[in-house]
mmCIF file of C-alpha atoms in Angstrom:
data_model
loop_
_atom_site.group_PDB
_atom_site.id
_atom_site.type_symbol
_atom_site.label_atom_id
_atom_site.label_comp_id
_atom_site.label_asym_id
_atom_site.label_seq_id
_atom_site.Cartn_x
_atom_site.Cartn_y
_atom_site.Cartn_z
ATOM 1 C CA UNK A 1 -57.244 5.301 11.008
ATOM 2 C CA UNK A 2 -58.256 5.838 7.410
ATOM 3 C CA UNK A 3 -55.313 4.988 5.148
ATOM 4 C CA UNK A 4 -55.965 5.717 1.514
ATOM 5 C CA UNK A 5 -54.597 5.670 -1.983
ATOM 6 C CA UNK A 6 -52.178 2.875 -2.707
ATOM 7 C CA UNK A 7 -49.637 2.913 -5.516
ATOM 8 C CA UNK A 8 -47.077 0.495 -6.903
ATOM 9 C CA UNK A 9 -44.187 -0.130 -4.521
ATOM 10 C CA UNK A 10 -42.077 -2.798 -6.187
ATOM 11 C CA UNK A 11 -38.886 -1.815 -4.327
ATOM 12 C CA UNK A 12 -40.491 -1.993 -0.887
ATOM 13 C CA UNK A 13 -41.862 -4.717 1.312
ATOM 14 C CA UNK A 14 -45.416 -3.550 0.706
ATOM 15 C CA UNK A 15 -48.610 -3.550 2.736
ATOM 16 C CA UNK A 16 -49.146 -6.580 4.973
ATOM 17 C CA UNK A 17 -52.770 -6.836 6.090
ATOM 18 C CA UNK A 18 -53.672 -9.538 8.613
ATOM 19 C CA UNK A 19 -57.145 -10.948 9.395
ATOM 20 C CA UNK A 20 -58.420 -10.539 12.956
ATOM 21 C CA UNK A 21 -61.430 -11.580 15.018
ATOM 22 C CA UNK A 22 -63.530 -8.446 15.009
ATOM 23 C CA UNK A 23 -65.175 -7.178 18.161
ATOM 24 C CA UNK A 24 -68.690 -5.950 17.324
ATOM 25 C CA UNK A 25 -71.873 -4.794 19.017
ATOM 26 C CA UNK A 26 -74.612 -7.378 19.486
ATOM 27 C CA UNK A 27 -77.597 -5.699 17.763
ATOM 28 C CA UNK A 28 -79.969 -7.304 20.271
ATOM 29 C CA UNK A 29 -78.199 -5.620 23.206
ATOM 30 C CA UNK A 30 -78.217 -2.010 21.961
ATOM 31 C CA UNK A 31 -80.939 0.387 20.855
ATOM 32 C CA UNK A 32 -79.623 0.565 17.293
ATOM 33 C CA UNK A 33 -76.255 0.307 15.598
ATOM 34 C CA UNK A 34 -76.519 3.921 14.473
ATOM 35 C CA UNK A 35 -77.006 5.041 18.072
ATOM 36 C CA UNK A 36 -73.781 3.411 19.274
ATOM 37 C CA UNK A 37 -71.476 4.722 16.535
ATOM 38 C CA UNK A 38 -69.513 7.958 16.582
ATOM 39 C CA UNK A 39 -67.351 10.050 14.288
ATOM 40 C CA UNK A 40 -63.608 9.573 14.921
ATOM 41 C CA UNK A 41 -62.466 10.963 18.284
ATOM 42 C CA UNK A 42 -60.799 14.031 16.748
ATOM 43 C CA UNK A 43 -63.921 15.019 14.816
ATOM 44 C CA UNK A 44 -66.297 15.032 17.795
ATOM 45 C CA UNK A 45 -67.027 18.659 18.689
ATOM 46 C CA UNK A 46 -66.725 18.949 22.456
ATOM 47 C CA UNK A 47 -68.659 19.371 24.638
ATOM 48 C CA UNK A 48 -71.832 19.635 22.523
ATOM 49 C CA UNK A 49 -71.244 16.665 20.227
ATOM 50 C CA UNK A 50 -69.843 14.576 23.063
ATOM 51 C CA UNK A 51 -72.939 15.065 25.205
ATOM 52 C CA UNK A 52 -75.199 14.311 22.242
ATOM 53 C CA UNK A 53 -73.428 11.017 21.571
ATOM 54 C CA UNK A 54 -73.372 9.980 25.225
ATOM 55 C CA UNK A 55 -77.109 10.554 25.504
ATOM 56 C CA UNK A 56 -77.952 8.747 22.249
ATOM 57 C CA UNK A 57 -77.300 5.312 23.811
ATOM 58 C CA UNK A 58 -75.625 4.213 27.082
ATOM 59 C CA UNK A 59 -73.317 2.010 25.021
ATOM 60 C CA UNK A 60 -72.170 4.600 22.472
ATOM 61 C CA UNK A 61 -68.563 3.996 21.433
ATOM 62 C CA UNK A 62 -67.655 7.543 22.493
ATOM 63 C CA UNK A 63 -67.550 6.233 26.084
ATOM 64 C CA UNK A 64 -64.518 4.195 25.016
ATOM 65 C CA UNK A 65 -62.753 6.587 22.631
ATOM 66 C CA UNK A 66 -63.424 9.774 24.670
ATOM 67 C CA UNK A 67 -63.996 8.704 28.290
ATOM 68 C CA UNK A 68 -64.827 11.502 30.710
ATOM 69 C CA UNK A 69 -63.127 11.734 34.114
ATOM 70 C CA UNK A 70 -61.132 14.204 36.197
ATOM 71 C CA UNK A 71 -57.639 12.977 35.243
ATOM 72 C CA UNK A 72 -56.056 11.223 32.250
ATOM 73 C CA UNK A 73 -55.369 8.072 34.274
ATOM 74 C CA UNK A 74 -58.945 8.013 35.550
ATOM 75 C CA UNK A 75 -60.252 8.403 31.974
ATOM 76 C CA UNK A 76 -58.196 5.465 30.766
ATOM 77 C CA UNK A 77 -59.198 3.292 33.729
ATOM 78 C CA UNK A 78 -62.814 4.175 33.065
ATOM 79 C CA UNK A 79 -62.541 3.164 29.386
ATOM 80 C CA UNK A 80 -60.855 -0.120 30.296
ATOM 81 C CA UNK A 81 -63.552 -0.867 32.886
ATOM 82 C CA UNK A 82 -66.318 0.005 30.446
ATOM 83 C CA UNK A 83 -64.847 -2.297 27.805
ATOM 84 C CA UNK A 84 -64.540 -5.191 30.281
ATOM 85 C CA UNK A 85 -68.126 -4.673 31.429
ATOM 86 C CA UNK A 86 -69.530 -4.581 27.900
ATOM 87 C CA UNK A 87 -67.647 -7.778 27.057
ATOM 88 C CA UNK A 88 -68.893 -9.585 30.165
ATOM 89 C CA UNK A 89 -72.458 -8.420 29.530
ATOM 90 C CA UNK A 90 -72.353 -9.518 25.894
ATOM 91 C CA UNK A 91 -72.849 -5.982 24.566
ATOM 92 C CA UNK A 92 -69.689 -6.534 22.536
ATOM 93 C CA UNK A 93 -69.005 -9.986 21.092
ATOM 94 C CA UNK A 94 -66.058 -11.455 19.203
ATOM 95 C CA UNK A 95 -66.542 -12.879 15.722
ATOM 96 C CA UNK A 96 -65.952 -16.663 15.631
ATOM 97 C CA UNK A 97 -63.128 -16.667 13.077
ATOM 98 C CA UNK A 98 -60.517 -14.182 11.828
ATOM 99 C CA UNK A 99 -61.335 -12.168 8.754
ATOM 100 C CA UNK A 100 -60.849 -8.960 6.847
ATOM 101 C CA UNK A 101 -63.862 -6.656 6.669
ATOM 102 C CA UNK A 102 -65.249 -4.969 3.579
ATOM 103 C CA UNK A 103 -66.700 -1.608 4.654
ATOM 104 C CA UNK A 104 -69.028 0.536 2.550
ATOM 105 C CA UNK A 105 -70.274 4.084 3.047
ATOM 106 C CA UNK A 106 -72.955 5.568 0.807
ATOM 107 C CA UNK A 107 -74.855 8.850 0.742
ATOM 108 C CA UNK A 108 -77.682 10.190 -1.380
ATOM 109 C CA UNK A 109 -75.440 12.949 -2.767
ATOM 110 C CA UNK A 110 -73.633 10.316 -4.848
ATOM 111 C CA UNK A 111 -70.843 9.525 -2.406
ATOM 112 C CA UNK A 112 -69.780 5.872 -2.403
ATOM 113 C CA UNK A 113 -66.695 4.476 -0.719
ATOM 114 C CA UNK A 114 -65.616 0.884 -0.184
ATOM 115 C CA UNK A 115 -62.471 -0.392 1.474
ATOM 116 C CA UNK A 116 -60.900 -3.132 3.570
ATOM 117 C CA UNK A 117 -60.526 -3.084 7.362
ATOM 118 C CA UNK A 118 -57.736 -5.231 8.767
ATOM 119 C CA UNK A 119 -54.672 -5.320 11.016
ATOM 120 C CA UNK A 120 -51.816 -3.683 9.097
ATOM 121 C CA UNK A 121 -48.171 -4.366 9.897
ATOM 122 C CA UNK A 122 -46.777 -1.267 11.601
ATOM 123 C CA UNK A 123 -43.820 0.058 9.615
ATOM 124 C CA UNK A 124 -41.306 2.858 9.999
ATOM 125 C CA UNK A 125 -41.335 5.896 7.680
ATOM 126 C CA UNK A 126 -37.977 4.840 6.206
ATOM 127 C CA UNK A 127 -39.643 1.764 4.705
ATOM 128 C CA UNK A 128 -41.920 4.046 2.616
ATOM 129 C CA UNK A 129 -44.803 1.600 2.921
ATOM 130 C CA UNK A 130 -47.152 3.915 4.807
ATOM 131 C CA UNK A 131 -46.560 7.563 3.916
ATOM 132 C CA UNK A 132 -47.551 10.286 6.399
ATOM 133 C CA UNK A 133 -48.278 13.743 5.023
ATOM 134 C CA UNK A 134 -48.560 15.921 8.133
ATOM 135 C CA UNK A 135 -46.961 16.340 11.550
ATOM 136 C CA UNK A 136 -48.495 15.090 14.792
ATOM 137 C CA UNK A 137 -48.895 16.570 18.254
ATOM 138 C CA UNK A 138 -46.881 14.609 20.844
ATOM 139 C CA UNK A 139 -49.431 15.092 23.625
ATOM 140 C CA UNK A 140 -52.191 13.580 21.452
ATOM 141 C CA UNK A 141 -50.028 10.547 20.607
ATOM 142 C CA UNK A 142 -49.267 10.084 24.313
ATOM 143 C CA UNK A 143 -52.976 10.323 25.169
ATOM 144 C CA UNK A 144 -54.002 7.767 22.520
ATOM 145 C CA UNK A 145 -51.170 5.430 23.556
ATOM 146 C CA UNK A 146 -52.303 5.522 27.186
ATOM 147 C CA UNK A 147 -55.858 4.688 26.117
ATOM 148 C CA UNK A 148 -54.775 1.777 23.907
ATOM 149 C CA UNK A 149 -52.540 0.392 26.662
ATOM 150 C CA UNK A 150 -55.372 0.575 29.181
ATOM 151 C CA UNK A 151 -57.950 -1.095 26.932
ATOM 152 C CA UNK A 152 -55.511 -3.373 25.049
ATOM 153 C CA UNK A 153 -57.555 -2.650 21.945
ATOM 154 C CA UNK A 154 -57.632 -0.717 18.676
ATOM 155 C CA UNK A 155 -60.927 1.126 19.069
ATOM 156 C CA UNK A 156 -61.019 2.937 15.708
ATOM 157 C CA UNK A 157 -59.773 2.162 12.218
ATOM 158 C CA UNK A 158 -57.512 5.004 11.216
ATOM 159 C CA UNK A 159 -56.119 -1.786 -1.615
ATOM 160 C CA UNK A 160 -58.651 -3.440 -2.897
ATOM 161 C CA UNK A 161 -59.468 -5.897 -5.682
ATOM 162 C CA UNK A 162 -62.595 -6.960 -7.569
ATOM 163 C CA UNK A 163 -63.233 -9.224 -4.610
ATOM 164 C CA UNK A 164 -64.534 -6.184 -2.734
ATOM 165 C CA UNK A 165 -67.111 -5.501 -5.411
ATOM 166 C CA UNK A 166 -68.274 -9.115 -5.379
ATOM 167 C CA UNK A 167 -68.477 -9.122 -1.599
ATOM 168 C CA UNK A 168 -70.594 -5.957 -1.634
ATOM 169 C CA UNK A 169 -73.242 -7.867 -3.573
ATOM 170 C CA UNK A 170 -73.745 -10.318 -0.712
ATOM 171 C CA UNK A 171 -75.922 -9.862 2.401
ATOM 172 C CA UNK A 172 -73.907 -7.790 4.912
ATOM 173 C CA UNK A 173 -73.020 -8.615 8.509
ATOM 174 C CA UNK A 174 -74.567 -5.321 9.520
ATOM 175 C CA UNK A 175 -76.201 -2.288 7.945
ATOM 176 C CA UNK A 176 -77.174 1.010 9.526
ATOM 177 C CA UNK A 177 -77.721 4.656 8.616
ATOM 178 C CA UNK A 178 -76.305 7.352 10.878
ATOM 179 C CA UNK A 179 -78.024 10.667 11.540
ATOM 180 C CA UNK A 180 -75.881 12.423 8.924
ATOM 181 C CA UNK A 181 -77.671 10.344 6.258
ATOM 182 C CA UNK A 182 -74.706 8.080 5.502
ATOM 183 C CA UNK A 183 -75.482 4.371 5.215
ATOM 184 C CA UNK A 184 -72.856 1.928 6.479
ATOM 185 C CA UNK A 185 -72.525 -1.757 5.587
ATOM 186 C CA UNK A 186 -69.959 -4.328 6.726
ATOM 187 C CA UNK A 187 -69.043 -7.782 5.388
ATOM 188 C CA UNK A 188 -66.547 -10.338 6.677
ATOM 189 C CA UNK A 189 -64.100 -12.101 4.335
ATOM 190 C CA UNK A 190 -62.831 -15.325 5.941
ATOM 191 C CA UNK A 191 -62.154 -17.785 3.084
ATOM 192 C CA UNK A 192 -58.435 -18.662 2.791
ATOM 193 C CA UNK A 193 -58.381 -18.160 -0.987
ATOM 194 C CA UNK A 194 -60.092 -14.757 -0.783
ATOM 195 C CA UNK A 195 -57.794 -13.612 2.032
ATOM 196 C CA UNK A 196 -54.735 -14.704 0.046
ATOM 197 C CA UNK A 197 -55.973 -12.763 -3.002
ATOM 198 C CA UNK A 198 -56.315 -9.548 -1.002
ATOM 199 C CA UNK A 199 -52.970 -9.958 0.757
ATOM 200 C CA UNK A 200 -51.098 -10.714 -2.464
ATOM 201 C CA UNK A 201 -52.567 -7.651 -4.141
ATOM 202 C CA UNK A 202 -51.740 -5.330 -1.244
ATOM 203 C CA UNK A 203 -48.149 -6.589 -1.005
ATOM 204 C CA UNK A 204 -47.426 -4.697 -4.244
ATOM 205 C CA UNK A 205 -48.628 -1.345 -2.936
ATOM 206 C CA UNK A 206 -47.924 1.442 -0.497
ATOM 207 C CA UNK A 207 -50.439 3.717 1.237
ATOM 208 C CA UNK A 208 -50.816 7.398 1.981
ATOM 209 C CA UNK A 209 -52.278 8.183 5.384
ATOM 210 C CA UNK A 210 -55.397 10.238 4.793
ATOM 211 C CA UNK A 211 -56.804 10.606 8.309
ATOM 212 C CA UNK A 212 -55.190 8.904 11.270
ATOM 213 C CA UNK A 213 -51.676 10.314 11.663
ATOM 214 C CA UNK A 214 -51.941 10.333 15.441
ATOM 215 C CA UNK A 215 -53.300 6.795 15.552
ATOM 216 C CA UNK A 216 -50.513 5.543 13.268
ATOM 217 C CA UNK A 217 -47.876 7.346 15.356
ATOM 218 C CA UNK A 218 -49.475 5.743 18.416
ATOM 219 C CA UNK A 219 -49.236 2.297 16.814
ATOM 220 C CA UNK A 220 -45.541 2.896 16.151
ATOM 221 C CA UNK A 221 -44.918 3.959 19.748
ATOM 222 C CA UNK A 222 -46.722 0.942 21.188
ATOM 223 C CA UNK A 223 -44.991 -1.463 18.809
ATOM 224 C CA UNK A 224 -41.626 -0.130 20.042
ATOM 225 C CA UNK A 225 -42.661 -0.818 23.647
ATOM 226 C CA UNK A 226 -43.437 -4.515 23.086
ATOM 227 C CA UNK A 227 -40.880 -7.122 21.971
ATOM 228 C CA UNK A 228 -41.770 -8.606 18.599
ATOM 229 C CA UNK A 229 -43.627 -10.747 17.748
ATOM 230 C CA UNK A 230 -46.661 -9.334 19.559
ATOM 231 C CA UNK A 231 -50.196 -8.159 18.714
ATOM 232 C CA UNK A 232 -48.806 -4.609 18.831
ATOM 233 C CA UNK A 233 -46.913 -5.299 15.586
ATOM 234 C CA UNK A 234 -50.188 -4.535 13.775
ATOM 235 C CA UNK A 235 -52.762 -1.767 13.957
ATOM 236 C CA UNK A 236 -56.372 -1.468 12.825
ATOM 237 C CA UNK A 237 -56.741 0.420 9.521
ATOM 238 C CA UNK A 238 -59.152 1.073 6.690
ATOM 239 C CA UNK A 239 -57.517 0.806 3.261
ATOM 240 C CA UNK A 240 -59.282 2.536 0.359
ATOM 241 C CA UNK A 241 -58.354 2.453 -3.313
ATOM 242 C CA UNK A 242 -58.703 6.155 -4.088
ATOM 243 C CA UNK A 243 -58.306 5.571 -7.823
ATOM 244 C CA UNK A 244 -61.694 3.857 -7.667
ATOM 245 C CA UNK A 245 -63.173 5.823 -4.746
ATOM 246 C CA UNK A 246 -61.686 9.339 -4.690
ATOM 247 C CA UNK A 247 -61.583 10.987 -1.289
ATOM 248 C CA UNK A 248 -62.821 14.465 -0.544
ATOM 249 C CA UNK A 249 -60.295 16.864 0.946
ATOM 250 C CA UNK A 250 -61.585 19.413 3.433
ATOM 251 C CA UNK A 251 -59.871 21.907 5.677
ATOM 252 C CA UNK A 252 -59.458 21.754 9.440
ATOM 253 C CA UNK A 253 -60.085 25.117 11.066
ATOM 254 C CA UNK A 254 -58.446 26.740 14.088
ATOM 255 C CA UNK A 255 -60.065 28.298 17.133
ATOM 256 C CA UNK A 256 -57.739 30.666 18.977
ATOM 257 C CA UNK A 257 -58.737 30.916 22.625
ATOM 258 C CA UNK A 258 -58.140 34.225 24.363
ATOM 259 C CA UNK A 259 -57.454 36.182 21.180
ATOM 260 C CA UNK A 260 -60.421 38.422 20.279
ATOM 261 C CA UNK A 261 -60.962 39.173 16.624
ATOM 262 C CA UNK A 262 -60.256 42.888 16.982
ATOM 263 C CA UNK A 263 -56.794 42.160 18.402
ATOM 264 C CA UNK A 264 -56.104 39.539 15.750
ATOM 265 C CA UNK A 265 -57.059 41.956 12.971
ATOM 266 C CA UNK A 266 -55.114 44.874 14.460
ATOM 267 C CA UNK A 267 -51.926 42.787 14.566
ATOM 268 C CA UNK A 268 -52.180 42.224 10.814
ATOM 269 C CA UNK A 269 -51.984 45.930 9.923
ATOM 270 C CA UNK A 270 -49.336 46.466 7.261
ATOM 271 C CA UNK A 271 -48.603 42.731 7.016
ATOM 272 C CA UNK A 272 -51.682 41.367 5.219
ATOM 273 C CA UNK A 273 -54.638 42.851 3.401
ATOM 274 C CA UNK A 274 -57.750 42.608 5.594
ATOM 275 C CA UNK A 275 -61.281 43.215 4.302
ATOM 276 C CA UNK A 276 -64.456 43.054 6.373
ATOM 277 C CA UNK A 277 -67.175 41.075 4.592
ATOM 278 C CA UNK A 278 -70.856 41.798 5.017
ATOM 279 C CA UNK A 279 -71.960 38.290 4.094
ATOM 280 C CA UNK A 280 -73.315 35.055 5.499
ATOM 281 C CA UNK A 281 -71.026 32.054 6.006
ATOM 282 C CA UNK A 282 -71.576 30.428 2.567
ATOM 283 C CA UNK A 283 -70.830 33.678 0.722
ATOM 284 C CA UNK A 284 -67.814 34.355 2.936
ATOM 285 C CA UNK A 285 -66.416 30.906 2.146
ATOM 286 C CA UNK A 286 -66.903 31.603 -1.554
ATOM 287 C CA UNK A 287 -64.876 34.787 -1.148
ATOM 288 C CA UNK A 288 -62.169 32.801 0.655
ATOM 289 C CA UNK A 289 -62.057 30.272 -2.197
ATOM 290 C CA UNK A 290 -61.675 33.069 -4.770
ATOM 291 C CA UNK A 291 -58.872 34.710 -2.789
ATOM 292 C CA UNK A 292 -57.109 31.357 -2.304
ATOM 293 C CA UNK A 293 -56.791 30.990 -6.068
ATOM 294 C CA UNK A 294 -54.381 33.940 -6.060
ATOM 295 C CA UNK A 295 -52.349 33.088 -2.963
ATOM 296 C CA UNK A 296 -52.518 32.568 0.776
ATOM 297 C CA UNK A 297 -55.886 33.509 2.267
ATOM 298 C CA UNK A 298 -57.755 33.032 5.547
ATOM 299 C CA UNK A 299 -61.138 33.955 6.950
ATOM 300 C CA UNK A 300 -61.361 35.284 10.518
ATOM 301 C CA UNK A 301 -64.601 35.171 12.498
ATOM 302 C CA UNK A 302 -65.863 35.504 16.034
ATOM 303 C CA UNK A 303 -67.262 39.030 16.281
ATOM 304 C CA UNK A 304 -70.425 38.471 14.249
ATOM 305 C CA UNK A 305 -68.812 39.199 10.892
ATOM 306 C CA UNK A 306 -66.080 37.824 8.628
ATOM 307 C CA UNK A 307 -62.664 39.262 7.833
ATOM 308 C CA UNK A 308 -60.900 38.104 4.667
ATOM 309 C CA UNK A 309 -57.122 38.041 5.130
ATOM 310 C CA UNK A 310 -54.893 37.722 2.046
ATOM 311 C CA UNK A 311 -51.940 39.227 0.162
ATOM 312 C CA UNK A 312 -49.217 38.686 2.790
ATOM 313 C CA UNK A 313 -46.157 40.940 2.703
ATOM 314 C CA UNK A 314 -43.487 38.996 0.739
ATOM 315 C CA UNK A 315 -40.744 40.267 3.049
ATOM 316 C CA UNK A 316 -42.678 38.949 6.059
ATOM 317 C CA UNK A 317 -42.933 35.508 4.468
ATOM 318 C CA UNK A 318 -39.247 35.470 3.548
ATOM 319 C CA UNK A 319 -38.362 36.360 7.138
ATOM 320 C CA UNK A 320 -40.623 33.844 8.879
ATOM 321 C CA UNK A 321 -40.919 30.754 6.658
ATOM 322 C CA UNK A 322 -38.036 28.231 6.607
ATOM 323 C CA UNK A 323 -36.220 28.311 3.280
ATOM 324 C CA UNK A 324 -34.996 24.702 3.415
ATOM 325 C CA UNK A 325 -38.302 23.156 2.327
ATOM 326 C CA UNK A 326 -39.851 22.651 -1.143
ATOM 327 C CA UNK A 327 -41.638 25.603 -2.691
ATOM 328 C CA UNK A 328 -44.971 23.746 -2.477
ATOM 329 C CA UNK A 329 -44.551 23.411 1.303
ATOM 330 C CA UNK A 330 -43.566 27.067 1.745
ATOM 331 C CA UNK A 331 -46.671 28.154 -0.191
ATOM 332 C CA UNK A 332 -49.163 26.169 1.906
ATOM 333 C CA UNK A 333 -51.770 28.165 3.802
ATOM 334 C CA UNK A 334 -51.072 25.960 6.831
ATOM 335 C CA UNK A 335 -47.365 26.818 6.638
ATOM 336 C CA UNK A 336 -48.088 30.541 6.515
ATOM 337 C CA UNK A 337 -50.618 30.197 9.327
ATOM 338 C CA UNK A 338 -48.273 28.324 11.671
ATOM 339 C CA UNK A 339 -44.872 29.786 10.778
ATOM 340 C CA UNK A 340 -45.959 33.372 10.198
ATOM 341 C CA UNK A 341 -49.280 34.137 11.888
ATOM 342 C CA UNK A 342 -49.219 31.885 14.939
ATOM 343 C CA UNK A 343 -45.480 32.004 15.674
ATOM 344 C CA UNK A 344 -44.564 35.582 14.751
ATOM 345 C CA UNK A 345 -47.679 37.760 14.521
ATOM 346 C CA UNK A 346 -50.148 36.431 17.088
ATOM 347 C CA UNK A 347 -47.681 34.520 19.318
ATOM 348 C CA UNK A 348 -50.070 31.599 19.810
ATOM 349 C CA UNK A 349 -48.475 28.268 20.860
ATOM 350 C CA UNK A 350 -49.647 25.739 18.247
ATOM 351 C CA UNK A 351 -49.339 22.728 20.563
ATOM 352 C CA UNK A 352 -51.201 24.134 23.566
ATOM 353 C CA UNK A 353 -54.870 23.064 23.912
ATOM 354 C CA UNK A 354 -55.350 26.038 26.206
ATOM 355 C CA UNK A 355 -54.547 28.404 23.342
ATOM 356 C CA UNK A 356 -55.714 26.622 20.177
ATOM 357 C CA UNK A 357 -58.281 24.033 19.112
ATOM 358 C CA UNK A 358 -58.539 22.207 15.779
ATOM 359 C CA UNK A 359 -62.142 21.792 14.586
ATOM 360 C CA UNK A 360 -63.433 20.129 11.412
ATOM 361 C CA UNK A 361 -66.922 21.657 11.315
ATOM 362 C CA UNK A 362 -66.967 25.181 9.880
ATOM 363 C CA UNK A 363 -70.177 26.438 11.462
ATOM 364 C CA UNK A 364 -69.208 24.963 14.842
ATOM 365 C CA UNK A 365 -65.853 26.766 14.728
ATOM 366 C CA UNK A 366 -67.546 30.119 14.088
ATOM 367 C CA UNK A 367 -70.192 29.514 16.757
ATOM 368 C CA UNK A 368 -67.624 28.577 19.410
ATOM 369 C CA UNK A 369 -65.500 31.631 18.596
ATOM 370 C CA UNK A 370 -68.513 33.943 18.931
ATOM 371 C CA UNK A 371 -69.576 32.265 22.177
ATOM 372 C CA UNK A 372 -66.113 32.201 23.754
ATOM 373 C CA UNK A 373 -64.782 35.523 22.512
ATOM 374 C CA UNK A 374 -61.944 33.958 20.530
ATOM 375 C CA UNK A 375 -60.920 34.034 16.873
ATOM 376 C CA UNK A 376 -61.930 31.405 14.349
ATOM 377 C CA UNK A 377 -59.415 30.971 11.538
ATOM 378 C CA UNK A 378 -61.202 29.315 8.626
ATOM 379 C CA UNK A 379 -58.999 27.554 6.075
ATOM 380 C CA UNK A 380 -59.419 26.667 2.410
ATOM 381 C CA UNK A 381 -58.712 22.997 1.538
ATOM 382 C CA UNK A 382 -55.354 22.076 0.033
ATOM 383 C CA UNK A 383 -55.372 20.183 -3.257
ATOM 384 C CA UNK A 384 -54.972 16.409 -2.961
ATOM 385 C CA UNK A 385 -52.154 16.267 -5.527
ATOM 386 C CA UNK A 386 -50.093 18.650 -3.372
ATOM 387 C CA UNK A 387 -50.565 16.339 -0.386
ATOM 388 C CA UNK A 388 -49.440 13.292 -2.382
ATOM 389 C CA UNK A 389 -46.426 14.999 -3.962
ATOM 390 C CA UNK A 390 -45.091 16.210 -0.610
ATOM 391 C CA UNK A 391 -45.685 12.824 1.028
ATOM 392 C CA UNK A 392 -43.725 11.057 -1.707
ATOM 393 C CA UNK A 393 -40.853 13.494 -1.087
ATOM 394 C CA UNK A 394 -40.935 12.624 2.621
ATOM 395 C CA UNK A 395 -42.021 16.169 3.506
ATOM 396 C CA UNK A 396 -44.740 16.479 6.151
ATOM 397 C CA UNK A 397 -47.201 19.338 6.190
ATOM 398 C CA UNK A 398 -48.026 21.243 9.391
ATOM 399 C CA UNK A 399 -50.286 19.374 11.786
ATOM 400 C CA UNK A 400 -53.998 19.228 11.002
ATOM 401 C CA UNK A 401 -53.507 20.524 7.462
ATOM 402 C CA UNK A 402 -56.154 18.316 5.878
ATOM 403 C CA UNK A 403 -59.346 16.455 6.617
ATOM 404 C CA UNK A 404 -60.055 13.625 4.197
ATOM 405 C CA UNK A 405 -63.522 12.173 3.900
ATOM 406 C CA UNK A 406 -65.770 10.382 4.090
ATOM 407 C CA UNK A 407 -64.636 9.270 7.530
ATOM 408 C CA UNK A 408 -65.315 5.771 8.825
ATOM 409 C CA UNK A 409 -67.782 5.475 11.679
ATOM 410 C CA UNK A 410 -66.209 4.407 14.965
ATOM 411 C CA UNK A 411 -67.901 1.467 16.668
ATOM 412 C CA UNK A 412 -68.745 -0.843 13.762
ATOM 413 C CA UNK A 413 -65.772 -3.137 14.348
ATOM 414 C CA UNK A 414 -63.033 -3.060 17.001
ATOM 415 C CA UNK A 415 -59.863 -5.100 17.460
ATOM 416 C CA UNK A 416 -59.015 -6.562 20.849
ATOM 417 C CA UNK A 417 -55.307 -7.362 21.129
ATOM 418 C CA UNK A 418 -55.762 -10.211 23.577
ATOM 419 C CA UNK A 419 -58.072 -12.249 21.276
#
């Protein structure tokens, strides 16, 4: 879970971050640290990306976060068995003392992000300590909860002071560069005075969930299942001060299985303006960005070309979009997509994996649509200030509305709940 952007929260209990004994790969037991890491589970493009990660190293973290077996229970049992085996073989080892972890990501394009990884007290939305900004899919929360129960571990991390900057000048615990060109470094903070400084600072703030809504919802479900106090009262997070390290907001695209582009376009007749573009993907995305400046706009693909969809019929929107939400919510592309296009025009169930997939990578979405005969719906990113304003109002956006980055690599540090 990647939780970002804290602000003053003097009327609330505030963020409570607890040190933990990190579970990390022994560099001498794996091919390389880069080869055993993975993007977060919901970013891995399946099956291509999954197979690539599995073949990169027999101990790649994807074997824990996305185990492969015939049934859900078999997948979870497999992950639990794999984790036990790696622990007994010394592939994964536990740090000797509890700490918080300073995590840095850097890329040659100028991107730099630093934050703190720790075990955050799981709170309810009413406390307004951790603010969600989009809805979750119940079946995904159930799947992640089953996996965490089986492994008794937080496998991925879903606030900072000058201490972080000082720590980043010291030799790191580990350093690696993944194949996307991003360098990753990790430090452990274990001194009582330093830990107290971080915890005191965070107690005055609240956090907006950037990526990790399903993991946070899973933490809340598992906390409710276990009498407090228990290790399930906390969940693994990455806290980033976005005033110092601004995040990048990207869109998450949709792949509609079983709906060919010609049928999708035909259903829009008289309801939206549709223009066929004779352009490559970069130029088509530029056209989408221009159209999005004037209102709701989408880009359809899957038949070898691109179709720009914009200018929805105002009467259609008035008839299909709930009127009891803020104007900013009603104007979201994701709202129009889910409430109008999916529910009323295309009749695609938004919570059925058999009918719809949510994919972060633009080119991969187009390629899968062309290969499978479905429709790719490419989205334009929502502005970060809109996300924050709605979250502060307690209004959640439709599921998978945003993709914040850069995303933390899975596999650098894990949290075992029985340590």
